[in-house]
């Protein structure tokens, strides 16, 4: 087996940050070359006369997906150290739809608004400014509307990936995606032709500009930025690289606690001044009581679950003993409160849903101290992310 | 001299895909865009209202490790995107201060739509924990469940409202 050299471990965070300039540059450059600095070209996607968004995006996804899987299969890439977007189903369904609405209003998405602004377009700059306003509004409205916080933290599946969720072998799933994308590319070409015949394509490209002097400014500006970052990079600050660990969903953890899993050790990593009550049975880690001390007395086969307020606890594990199985609570204590401590109400009429919700309400009542111990069952069927262990060798898909 | 044509979409897609793959291999994470505004807000919030910001579920996690929220890979990456977009536009003769719009809408009207869309997207990206770059593109390549759900809904939302705003473009 080849030793995994990716993702690269950097000696200093500054060195790692330096790579962001180059990779970001390539990102912006390829978006620009695709035509994504132009809102009218992007908007064409939603009127069927220019499917460039779909073609570029799916080509990129295919290249990266196949590359990741191949490198992981031959052992050059350790997928367990990859940051995988955690799934919060409801937030991502609702947020996705809203982002689509904003996309067609602006003609740009957040990344392309940066490129559009950099190409001199005022609508790009205005869109990018609007994103700041919207992010701030969200943070404020979270405090005003508890239902929004429930939407934000609910439906957590942890690091769930589609092949695991659908129980399809990863190589087969990837082949399926490639085949479907190929068919979709053919369809996109046909749709484009059909719709372009009806309407003259708009002239998108503006008159050229005298670009020789601006070139020099841009190159000079780039060099200044790189120089500044390089100066920062010389500061010799060696940091412990983050250890990537798997996630556990709140309901799964609740089930583990109820079924009295003997090796379960729950560590509370919140700030010491946070006095809100945590998860029952959890050990509070403080300056007087370090995690290493607690874990010294834990059994050889302990299953350690760490949590903090927001589900970011996985970054704390740098120097902890290597031989335990660690998981972090997906969404943190906020998600625990939203999912485990809050009784749910059924939205539909499916019997599976009713059973699931009855079970969830039983758990909520148990942890609120109003009911007896519910009958232990296996993990709820939708929870897939929490069952992954950090030992998986193949791509985390 | 006319501006150079855009690249073939599949070729641009390959370059974007190689960039994304390199990002995964080098940085251990994907590309993103909406982290930049959120981290800027967290930084300002840290100065103006530190307690409120630290307790906020959407912003507090950026302050947890006591480091400057802007000292982050995704923030530096967006600076790179600006430079890449600028140099790309200049080198193709496409840099031009202008407003992209169709003939049937005023400049002010178009900018109002752009602002409204931006606000909605900022809200949506904060809610979904990522945008088209961080969720759809990067999470899509990782086959993350929520990212694919997000991606399908972006297209659904765009197509559902396209008819209402068509006057902007043609």
mmCIF file of C-alpha atoms in Angstrom, chain A residues 44-360:
data_model
loop_
_atom_site.group_PDB
_atom_site.id
_atom_site.type_symbol
_atom_site.label_atom_id
_atom_site.label_comp_id
_atom_site.label_asym_id
_atom_site.label_seq_id
_atom_site.Cartn_x
_atom_site.Cartn_y
_atom_site.Cartn_z
ATOM 1 C CA UNK A 44 -29.253 32.068 -19.712
ATOM 2 C CA UNK A 45 -29.128 28.781 -17.817
ATOM 3 C CA UNK A 46 -32.586 29.446 -16.424
ATOM 4 C CA UNK A 47 -34.114 30.354 -19.805
ATOM 5 C CA UNK A 48 -32.690 27.246 -21.509
ATOM 6 C CA UNK A 49 -30.801 29.234 -24.149
ATOM 7 C CA UNK A 50 -27.329 28.946 -22.600
ATOM 8 C CA UNK A 51 -26.625 25.854 -20.495
ATOM 9 C CA UNK A 52 -23.005 26.823 -19.768
ATOM 10 C CA UNK A 53 -23.561 26.851 -15.987
ATOM 11 C CA UNK A 54 -24.679 23.250 -16.011
ATOM 12 C CA UNK A 55 -21.942 22.099 -18.412
ATOM 13 C CA UNK A 56 -19.063 23.779 -16.595
ATOM 14 C CA UNK A 57 -20.271 22.833 -13.136
ATOM 15 C CA UNK A 58 -20.875 19.174 -13.893
ATOM 16 C CA UNK A 59 -17.662 18.770 -15.869
ATOM 17 C CA UNK A 60 -15.798 20.163 -12.859
ATOM 18 C CA UNK A 61 -17.668 17.908 -10.425
ATOM 19 C CA UNK A 62 -16.927 14.836 -12.566
ATOM 20 C CA UNK A 63 -13.217 15.642 -12.846
ATOM 21 C CA UNK A 64 -12.809 16.276 -9.112
ATOM 22 C CA UNK A 65 -14.996 13.337 -8.062
ATOM 23 C CA UNK A 66 -13.245 10.791 -10.280
ATOM 24 C CA UNK A 67 -9.858 12.220 -9.279
ATOM 25 C CA UNK A 68 -10.654 11.994 -5.575
ATOM 26 C CA UNK A 69 -11.955 8.483 -5.854
ATOM 27 C CA UNK A 70 -9.027 7.200 -7.958
ATOM 28 C CA UNK A 71 -6.377 8.702 -5.684
ATOM 29 C CA UNK A 72 -8.198 7.370 -2.650
ATOM 30 C CA UNK A 73 -8.510 3.901 -4.201
ATOM 31 C CA UNK A 74 -4.750 3.615 -4.818
ATOM 32 C CA UNK A 75 -4.061 4.893 -1.296
ATOM 33 C CA UNK A 76 -2.450 8.238 -2.138
ATOM 34 C CA UNK A 77 -5.305 10.167 -0.555
ATOM 35 C CA UNK A 78 -6.642 9.713 2.969
ATOM 36 C CA UNK A 79 -10.320 10.651 2.735
ATOM 37 C CA UNK A 80 -10.741 10.466 6.503
ATOM 38 C CA UNK A 81 -8.722 13.686 6.738
ATOM 39 C CA UNK A 82 -10.916 15.462 4.205
ATOM 40 C CA UNK A 83 -13.425 18.046 5.397
ATOM 41 C CA UNK A 84 -16.797 16.833 4.133
ATOM 42 C CA UNK A 85 -19.771 19.190 4.143
ATOM 43 C CA UNK A 86 -22.008 18.076 7.035
ATOM 44 C CA UNK A 87 -25.603 17.463 6.027
ATOM 45 C CA UNK A 88 -28.384 19.473 7.649
ATOM 46 C CA UNK A 89 -31.159 18.367 5.363
ATOM 47 C CA UNK A 90 -33.870 20.972 5.949
ATOM 48 C CA UNK A 91 -31.512 23.935 6.077
ATOM 49 C CA UNK A 92 -29.901 22.851 2.836
ATOM 50 C CA UNK A 93 -33.165 22.186 1.006
ATOM 51 C CA UNK A 94 -34.665 25.535 2.014
ATOM 52 C CA UNK A 95 -31.374 27.419 1.671
ATOM 53 C CA UNK A 96 -30.780 25.886 -1.755
ATOM 54 C CA UNK A 97 -34.174 26.988 -3.046
ATOM 55 C CA UNK A 98 -33.680 30.508 -1.691
ATOM 56 C CA UNK A 99 -30.224 30.710 -3.200
ATOM 57 C CA UNK A 100 -31.705 29.713 -6.561
ATOM 58 C CA UNK A 101 -34.217 32.569 -6.287
ATOM 59 C CA UNK A 102 -31.438 35.024 -5.426
ATOM 60 C CA UNK A 103 -29.331 33.596 -8.265
ATOM 61 C CA UNK A 104 -31.915 34.400 -10.953
ATOM 62 C CA UNK A 105 -32.559 37.846 -9.485
ATOM 63 C CA UNK A 106 -28.878 38.802 -9.504
ATOM 64 C CA UNK A 107 -27.884 36.617 -12.415
ATOM 65 C CA UNK A 108 -24.917 35.694 -10.238
ATOM 66 C CA UNK A 109 -24.100 33.390 -7.352
ATOM 67 C CA UNK A 110 -21.736 34.402 -4.509
ATOM 68 C CA UNK A 111 -18.546 33.115 -6.205
ATOM 69 C CA UNK A 112 -19.363 34.499 -9.621
ATOM 70 C CA UNK A 113 -20.376 37.870 -8.150
ATOM 71 C CA UNK A 114 -16.744 38.219 -7.044
ATOM 72 C CA UNK A 115 -15.560 37.510 -10.590
ATOM 73 C CA UNK A 116 -18.182 39.841 -12.052
ATOM 74 C CA UNK A 117 -17.113 42.640 -9.699
ATOM 75 C CA UNK A 118 -13.469 41.974 -10.602
ATOM 76 C CA UNK A 119 -14.419 42.316 -14.284
ATOM 77 C CA UNK A 120 -15.645 45.821 -13.528
ATOM 78 C CA UNK A 121 -19.386 45.070 -13.469
ATOM 79 C CA UNK A 122 -21.368 47.185 -11.035
ATOM 80 C CA UNK A 123 -24.153 44.618 -10.772
ATOM 81 C CA UNK A 124 -21.518 42.120 -9.561
ATOM 82 C CA UNK A 125 -20.264 44.529 -6.907
ATOM 83 C CA UNK A 126 -23.812 45.320 -5.749
ATOM 84 C CA UNK A 127 -24.664 41.597 -5.549
ATOM 85 C CA UNK A 128 -21.519 40.862 -3.549
ATOM 86 C CA UNK A 129 -22.380 43.706 -1.151
ATOM 87 C CA UNK A 130 -25.900 42.339 -0.792
ATOM 88 C CA UNK A 131 -24.472 39.000 0.333
ATOM 89 C CA UNK A 132 -22.864 40.708 3.330
ATOM 90 C CA UNK A 133 -26.233 42.244 4.239
ATOM 91 C CA UNK A 134 -27.992 38.889 3.850
ATOM 92 C CA UNK A 135 -25.458 36.987 5.985
ATOM 93 C CA UNK A 136 -25.843 39.583 8.712
ATOM 94 C CA UNK A 137 -29.645 39.482 8.475
ATOM 95 C CA UNK A 138 -29.551 35.732 8.927
ATOM 96 C CA UNK A 139 -27.431 36.011 12.078
ATOM 97 C CA UNK A 140 -29.843 38.607 13.525
ATOM 98 C CA UNK A 141 -33.012 36.742 12.563
ATOM 99 C CA UNK A 142 -31.695 33.554 14.167
ATOM 100 C CA UNK A 143 -32.016 35.349 17.494
ATOM 101 C CA UNK A 144 -35.495 36.692 16.773
ATOM 102 C CA UNK A 145 -37.120 33.572 15.386
ATOM 103 C CA UNK A 146 -36.474 30.301 17.242
ATOM 104 C CA UNK A 147 -38.108 28.423 14.370
ATOM 105 C CA UNK A 148 -35.257 29.618 12.146
ATOM 106 C CA UNK A 149 -32.708 28.178 14.542
ATOM 107 C CA UNK A 150 -34.555 24.871 14.492
ATOM 108 C CA UNK A 151 -34.453 24.922 10.713
ATOM 109 C CA UNK A 152 -30.740 25.787 10.807
ATOM 110 C CA UNK A 153 -29.707 22.995 13.154
ATOM 111 C CA UNK A 154 -32.360 20.360 12.417
ATOM 112 C CA UNK A 155 -32.175 17.340 10.133
ATOM 113 C CA UNK A 156 -28.526 16.684 10.881
ATOM 114 C CA UNK A 157 -27.111 13.560 9.234
ATOM 115 C CA UNK A 158 -23.456 14.316 10.028
ATOM 116 C CA UNK A 159 -20.899 13.604 7.301
ATOM 117 C CA UNK A 160 -23.441 11.740 5.210
ATOM 118 C CA UNK A 161 -22.494 10.800 1.655
ATOM 119 C CA UNK A 162 -24.878 9.503 -1.004
ATOM 120 C CA UNK A 163 -23.359 6.048 -1.695
ATOM 121 C CA UNK A 164 -23.456 5.225 2.039
ATOM 122 C CA UNK A 165 -26.967 6.621 2.428
ATOM 123 C CA UNK A 166 -28.285 4.674 -0.560
ATOM 124 C CA UNK A 167 -26.143 1.616 0.216
ATOM 125 C CA UNK A 168 -24.561 1.572 -3.241
ATOM 126 C CA UNK A 169 -20.851 0.677 -3.619
ATOM 127 C CA UNK A 170 -18.926 3.922 -4.222
ATOM 128 C CA UNK A 171 -17.325 2.914 -7.579
ATOM 129 C CA UNK A 172 -20.714 1.889 -8.925
ATOM 130 C CA UNK A 173 -22.289 5.117 -7.731
ATOM 131 C CA UNK A 174 -19.553 7.182 -9.378
ATOM 132 C CA UNK A 175 -20.006 5.299 -12.645
ATOM 133 C CA UNK A 176 -23.718 6.051 -12.412
ATOM 134 C CA UNK A 177 -23.087 9.772 -11.897
ATOM 135 C CA UNK A 178 -20.678 9.863 -14.853
ATOM 136 C CA UNK A 179 -23.202 8.079 -17.097
ATOM 137 C CA UNK A 180 -26.060 10.356 -16.048
ATOM 138 C CA UNK A 181 -23.943 13.467 -16.518
ATOM 139 C CA UNK A 182 -22.962 12.288 -20.005
ATOM 140 C CA UNK A 183 -26.608 11.857 -20.950
ATOM 141 C CA UNK A 184 -27.434 15.234 -19.404
ATOM 142 C CA UNK A 185 -24.689 16.950 -21.450
ATOM 143 C CA UNK A 186 -26.229 15.581 -24.669
ATOM 144 C CA UNK A 187 -29.667 16.725 -23.524
ATOM 145 C CA UNK A 188 -28.308 20.180 -22.610
ATOM 146 C CA UNK A 189 -26.851 20.646 -26.105
ATOM 147 C CA UNK A 190 -30.202 19.767 -27.701
ATOM 148 C CA UNK A 191 -32.197 22.014 -25.377
ATOM 149 C CA UNK A 192 -29.837 24.910 -26.102
ATOM 150 C CA UNK A 193 -30.207 24.496 -29.870
ATOM 151 C CA UNK A 194 -33.976 24.280 -29.645
ATOM 152 C CA UNK A 195 -34.249 27.446 -27.563
ATOM 153 C CA UNK A 196 -31.619 29.416 -29.447
ATOM 154 C CA UNK A 197 -33.505 28.972 -32.700
ATOM 155 C CA UNK A 198 -36.420 30.855 -31.209
ATOM 156 C CA UNK A 199 -34.453 33.823 -30.016
ATOM 157 C CA UNK A 200 -31.354 35.600 -31.194
ATOM 158 C CA UNK A 201 -28.592 35.067 -28.659
ATOM 159 C CA UNK A 202 -27.742 38.285 -26.854
ATOM 160 C CA UNK A 203 -24.443 39.985 -27.534
ATOM 161 C CA UNK A 204 -22.639 39.414 -24.278
ATOM 162 C CA UNK A 205 -19.101 40.475 -24.824
ATOM 163 C CA UNK A 206 -18.449 44.156 -24.276
ATOM 164 C CA UNK A 207 -16.225 46.296 -26.418
ATOM 165 C CA UNK A 208 -12.585 45.522 -25.701
ATOM 166 C CA UNK A 209 -10.623 47.857 -23.469
ATOM 167 C CA UNK A 210 -7.094 49.092 -23.757
ATOM 168 C CA UNK A 211 -5.670 46.589 -21.356
ATOM 169 C CA UNK A 212 -1.924 47.026 -21.505
ATOM 170 C CA UNK A 213 -1.522 49.481 -18.598
ATOM 171 C CA UNK A 214 -4.177 47.752 -16.443
ATOM 172 C CA UNK A 215 -2.265 44.501 -16.840
ATOM 173 C CA UNK A 216 0.718 46.051 -15.141
ATOM 174 C CA UNK A 217 -1.433 47.307 -12.275
ATOM 175 C CA UNK A 218 -2.967 43.884 -11.804
ATOM 176 C CA UNK A 219 0.390 42.101 -11.846
ATOM 177 C CA UNK A 220 1.860 44.657 -9.453
ATOM 178 C CA UNK A 221 -1.160 44.355 -7.156
ATOM 179 C CA UNK A 222 -0.902 40.570 -7.192
ATOM 180 C CA UNK A 223 2.797 40.690 -6.362
ATOM 181 C CA UNK A 224 2.133 43.032 -3.440
ATOM 182 C CA UNK A 225 -0.493 40.695 -2.005
ATOM 183 C CA UNK A 226 1.716 37.625 -2.462
ATOM 184 C CA UNK A 227 4.603 39.531 -0.883
ATOM 185 C CA UNK A 228 2.521 40.498 2.124
ATOM 186 C CA UNK A 229 1.404 36.926 2.612
ATOM 187 C CA UNK A 230 4.941 35.635 2.212
ATOM 188 C CA UNK A 231 6.049 38.016 4.957
ATOM 189 C CA UNK A 232 3.338 36.577 7.160
ATOM 190 C CA UNK A 233 4.433 33.061 6.228
ATOM 191 C CA UNK A 234 7.917 33.579 7.621
ATOM 192 C CA UNK A 235 6.508 33.786 11.144
ATOM 193 C CA UNK A 236 7.471 30.345 12.484
ATOM 194 C CA UNK A 237 4.267 29.292 14.147
ATOM 195 C CA UNK A 238 4.014 25.523 14.082
ATOM 196 C CA UNK A 239 0.496 24.329 14.632
ATOM 197 C CA UNK A 240 -0.802 20.912 15.373
ATOM 198 C CA UNK A 241 -2.723 19.852 12.248
ATOM 199 C CA UNK A 242 -6.394 19.222 12.846
ATOM 200 C CA UNK A 243 -7.298 15.617 13.280
ATOM 201 C CA UNK A 244 -10.365 14.893 11.205
ATOM 202 C CA UNK A 245 -12.941 12.763 12.962
ATOM 203 C CA UNK A 246 -16.308 11.363 12.044
ATOM 204 C CA UNK A 247 -19.594 12.895 13.098
ATOM 205 C CA UNK A 248 -22.399 11.491 15.216
ATOM 206 C CA UNK A 249 -25.943 12.795 14.801
ATOM 207 C CA UNK A 250 -27.767 13.994 17.970
ATOM 208 C CA UNK A 251 -30.502 11.346 17.777
ATOM 209 C CA UNK A 252 -27.932 8.601 17.386
ATOM 210 C CA UNK A 253 -26.085 9.838 20.465
ATOM 211 C CA UNK A 254 -29.383 9.965 22.373
ATOM 212 C CA UNK A 255 -30.000 6.349 21.423
ATOM 213 C CA UNK A 256 -26.496 5.341 22.506
ATOM 214 C CA UNK A 257 -27.018 6.979 25.894
ATOM 215 C CA UNK A 258 -30.424 5.384 26.404
ATOM 216 C CA UNK A 259 -29.220 1.908 25.461
ATOM 217 C CA UNK A 260 -26.467 2.302 28.063
ATOM 218 C CA UNK A 261 -23.529 1.733 25.736
ATOM 219 C CA UNK A 262 -20.771 0.871 28.283
ATOM 220 C CA UNK A 263 -17.756 2.327 26.453
ATOM 221 C CA UNK A 264 -19.418 5.683 25.811
ATOM 222 C CA UNK A 265 -17.468 8.701 27.122
ATOM 223 C CA UNK A 266 -18.980 12.117 26.408
ATOM 224 C CA UNK A 267 -16.759 15.160 26.767
ATOM 225 C CA UNK A 268 -18.150 18.683 27.002
ATOM 226 C CA UNK A 269 -15.681 21.127 25.422
ATOM 227 C CA UNK A 270 -17.689 24.312 25.810
ATOM 228 C CA UNK A 271 -16.173 27.480 27.213
ATOM 229 C CA UNK A 272 -16.001 27.418 31.007
ATOM 230 C CA UNK A 273 -18.256 30.445 31.432
ATOM 231 C CA UNK A 274 -21.101 28.737 29.557
ATOM 232 C CA UNK A 275 -23.391 27.665 32.380
ATOM 233 C CA UNK A 276 -26.264 26.195 30.371
ATOM 234 C CA UNK A 277 -26.766 22.527 31.138
ATOM 235 C CA UNK A 278 -25.159 20.088 28.745
ATOM 236 C CA UNK A 279 -25.796 16.505 27.747
ATOM 237 C CA UNK A 280 -26.563 14.177 30.693
ATOM 238 C CA UNK A 281 -23.533 12.155 31.768
ATOM 239 C CA UNK A 282 -21.071 14.344 29.896
ATOM 240 C CA UNK A 283 -17.770 15.276 31.560
ATOM 241 C CA UNK A 284 -17.002 18.975 31.467
ATOM 242 C CA UNK A 285 -13.450 19.664 30.336
ATOM 243 C CA UNK A 286 -11.960 22.651 32.149
ATOM 244 C CA UNK A 287 -8.529 24.069 32.727
ATOM 245 C CA UNK A 288 -8.325 21.996 35.936
ATOM 246 C CA UNK A 289 -9.537 18.810 34.328
ATOM 247 C CA UNK A 290 -7.986 18.201 30.934
ATOM 248 C CA UNK A 291 -9.309 15.728 28.406
ATOM 249 C CA UNK A 292 -6.054 13.745 28.640
ATOM 250 C CA UNK A 293 -6.607 13.202 32.374
ATOM 251 C CA UNK A 294 -10.167 12.035 31.869
ATOM 252 C CA UNK A 295 -9.180 9.701 29.049
ATOM 253 C CA UNK A 296 -6.386 8.146 31.130
ATOM 254 C CA UNK A 297 -9.050 6.492 33.243
ATOM 255 C CA UNK A 298 -11.179 5.478 30.262
ATOM 256 C CA UNK A 299 -11.162 1.877 29.133
ATOM 257 C CA UNK A 300 -9.139 0.712 26.166
ATOM 258 C CA UNK A 301 -12.248 0.459 23.976
ATOM 259 C CA UNK A 302 -13.874 3.742 24.933
ATOM 260 C CA UNK A 303 -15.965 5.423 22.290
ATOM 261 C CA UNK A 304 -15.369 9.118 22.848
ATOM 262 C CA UNK A 305 -17.932 11.691 21.732
ATOM 263 C CA UNK A 306 -16.951 15.350 21.997
ATOM 264 C CA UNK A 307 -19.204 18.354 21.657
ATOM 265 C CA UNK A 308 -19.297 22.092 22.007
ATOM 266 C CA UNK A 309 -21.918 24.721 21.363
ATOM 267 C CA UNK A 310 -21.893 24.668 17.561
ATOM 268 C CA UNK A 311 -20.462 21.337 16.441
ATOM 269 C CA UNK A 312 -16.959 22.544 15.740
ATOM 270 C CA UNK A 313 -15.359 20.416 18.474
ATOM 271 C CA UNK A 314 -13.355 18.261 16.121
ATOM 272 C CA UNK A 315 -10.555 20.800 15.939
ATOM 273 C CA UNK A 316 -9.617 20.336 19.589
ATOM 274 C CA UNK A 317 -8.197 16.846 19.361
ATOM 275 C CA UNK A 318 -4.605 17.610 18.323
ATOM 276 C CA UNK A 319 -2.694 15.981 21.165
ATOM 277 C CA UNK A 320 -5.225 13.508 22.487
ATOM 278 C CA UNK A 321 -4.496 9.772 22.767
ATOM 279 C CA UNK A 322 -4.602 8.128 19.356
ATOM 280 C CA UNK A 323 -6.139 4.761 20.140
ATOM 281 C CA UNK A 324 -9.706 5.770 21.003
ATOM 282 C CA UNK A 325 -12.543 6.039 18.546
ATOM 283 C CA UNK A 326 -13.514 9.720 18.482
ATOM 284 C CA UNK A 327 -16.652 11.281 17.111
ATOM 285 C CA UNK A 328 -17.936 14.821 17.361
ATOM 286 C CA UNK A 329 -21.561 15.764 17.835
ATOM 287 C CA UNK A 330 -22.792 17.093 14.534
ATOM 288 C CA UNK A 331 -24.266 20.570 15.028
ATOM 289 C CA UNK A 332 -23.109 20.681 18.638
ATOM 290 C CA UNK A 333 -25.271 21.354 21.675
ATOM 291 C CA UNK A 334 -27.526 23.605 19.590
ATOM 292 C CA UNK A 335 -28.485 20.679 17.392
ATOM 293 C CA UNK A 336 -28.909 18.471 20.463
ATOM 294 C CA UNK A 337 -31.383 20.947 21.937
ATOM 295 C CA UNK A 338 -33.227 21.338 18.652
ATOM 296 C CA UNK A 339 -33.504 17.651 17.841
ATOM 297 C CA UNK A 340 -33.369 15.692 21.066
ATOM 298 C CA UNK A 341 -34.776 18.111 23.615
ATOM 299 C CA UNK A 342 -37.606 19.415 21.448
ATOM 300 C CA UNK A 343 -40.690 17.291 20.782
ATOM 301 C CA UNK A 344 -41.426 17.064 17.070
ATOM 302 C CA UNK A 345 -44.712 17.412 15.266
ATOM 303 C CA UNK A 346 -45.600 15.309 12.240
ATOM 304 C CA UNK A 347 -45.880 17.164 8.953
ATOM 305 C CA UNK A 348 -47.127 14.344 6.738
ATOM 306 C CA UNK A 349 -49.142 11.207 7.242
ATOM 307 C CA UNK A 350 -46.656 8.387 6.523
ATOM 308 C CA UNK A 351 -46.598 5.657 9.145
ATOM 309 C CA UNK A 352 -42.795 5.544 9.091
ATOM 310 C CA UNK A 353 -42.740 9.242 9.880
ATOM 311 C CA UNK A 354 -45.273 8.855 12.690
ATOM 312 C CA UNK A 355 -43.215 6.094 14.262
ATOM 313 C CA UNK A 356 -40.047 8.112 13.915
ATOM 314 C CA UNK A 357 -41.625 11.145 15.529
ATOM 315 C CA UNK A 358 -43.225 9.163 18.315
ATOM 316 C CA UNK A 359 -39.785 7.788 19.039
ATOM 317 C CA UNK A 360 -38.210 11.231 18.931
#
